[in-house]
Amino acid sequence: MSSTATAAPECGGAKTSWPEVVGKSVEEAKKVILKDKPDADIVVLPVGSPVTMDYRTNRVRIFVDTVAQTPHVG
């Protein structure tokens, strides 16, 4: 575990954050997170999305804010 990662007692001391995936693609981030936490329920959301405040030890939210391709009708 890196020195910037955190672990929570309610998660059995397991890693609870992944600062090393910032700037990576969603797929790359998912691979890293699932390697550390195979039971993770990963949810990808736009930055600023409203989210519930309930705490689930298996949920990991990835917030994204870039458009990868030009949106178009069709």
Short mmCIF file of C-alpha atoms in Angstrom, two decimals:
data_model
loop_
_atom_site.label_atom_id
_atom_site.label_comp_id
_atom_site.label_asym_id
_atom_site.label_seq_id
_atom_site.Cartn_x
_atom_site.Cartn_y
_atom_site.Cartn_z
CA MET A 1 0.00 0.00 0.00
CA SER A 2 1.37 3.43 -0.88
CA SER A 3 1.99 6.03 1.78
CA THR A 4 -0.89 8.15 0.43
CA ALA A 5 -3.46 5.34 0.43
CA THR A 6 -5.82 4.97 3.32
CA ALA A 7 -7.23 1.95 5.10
CA ALA A 8 -10.33 1.80 7.25
CA PRO A 9 -10.96 -0.50 10.21
CA GLU A 10 -14.54 -1.14 9.01
CA CYS A 11 -13.04 -2.52 5.79
CA GLY A 12 -10.84 -4.96 7.65
CA GLY A 13 -7.82 -2.71 7.25
CA ALA A 14 -8.11 -2.97 3.45
CA LYS A 15 -7.20 -0.14 1.11
CA THR A 16 -10.00 2.43 0.76
CA SER A 17 -8.64 5.00 -1.71
CA TRP A 18 -6.60 4.91 -4.90
CA PRO A 19 -4.89 8.26 -5.56
CA GLU A 20 -2.56 6.54 -8.03
CA VAL A 21 -5.38 6.16 -10.61
CA VAL A 22 -6.04 9.89 -10.99
CA GLY A 23 -5.39 10.75 -14.64
CA LYS A 24 -5.79 7.16 -15.87
CA SER A 25 -8.62 5.85 -18.04
CA VAL A 26 -11.69 4.41 -16.36
CA GLU A 27 -10.72 0.90 -17.50
CA GLU A 28 -7.20 1.26 -16.10
CA ALA A 29 -8.58 2.59 -12.82
CA LYS A 30 -11.04 -0.31 -12.57
CA LYS A 31 -8.22 -2.84 -13.05
CA VAL A 32 -6.14 -1.28 -10.27
CA ILE A 33 -9.07 -1.06 -7.87
CA LEU A 34 -10.27 -4.61 -8.57
CA LYS A 35 -6.73 -5.93 -8.05
CA ASP A 36 -6.76 -4.47 -4.53
CA LYS A 37 -10.47 -5.03 -3.85
CA PRO A 38 -11.91 -7.86 -5.99
CA ASP A 39 -15.38 -7.52 -4.47
CA ALA A 40 -15.66 -3.81 -5.37
CA ASP A 41 -18.91 -2.59 -6.88
CA ILE A 42 -17.44 0.15 -9.08
CA VAL A 43 -19.77 2.97 -10.12
CA VAL A 44 -18.63 5.52 -12.75
CA LEU A 45 -20.27 8.94 -12.50
CA PRO A 46 -19.77 12.43 -13.93
CA VAL A 47 -18.09 14.87 -11.53
CA GLY A 48 -20.75 16.70 -9.54
CA SER A 49 -23.34 13.94 -9.77
CA PRO A 50 -25.68 13.71 -6.81
CA VAL A 51 -24.98 10.58 -4.78
CA THR A 52 -26.53 8.89 -1.80
CA MET A 53 -24.78 9.35 1.51
CA ASP A 54 -25.12 5.74 2.68
CA TYR A 55 -21.79 4.02 3.39
CA ARG A 56 -21.18 0.70 1.64
CA THR A 57 -17.84 -1.01 2.16
CA ASN A 58 -17.91 -2.65 -1.28
CA ARG A 59 -18.86 0.45 -3.35
CA VAL A 60 -16.13 2.49 -5.05
CA ARG A 61 -17.17 5.56 -7.02
CA ILE A 62 -15.03 6.84 -9.89
CA PHE A 63 -15.84 10.43 -10.86
CA VAL A 64 -14.93 11.50 -14.40
CA ASP A 65 -15.05 14.90 -16.08
CA THR A 66 -13.63 14.70 -19.59
CA VAL A 67 -15.27 14.08 -22.95
CA ALA A 68 -13.15 11.59 -24.91
CA GLN A 69 -14.78 12.03 -28.34
CA THR A 70 -16.94 14.58 -30.12
CA PRO A 71 -20.60 13.95 -29.31
CA HIS A 72 -22.73 13.60 -32.42
CA VAL A 73 -26.20 12.64 -33.52
CA GLY A 74 -26.61 9.22 -35.02
#
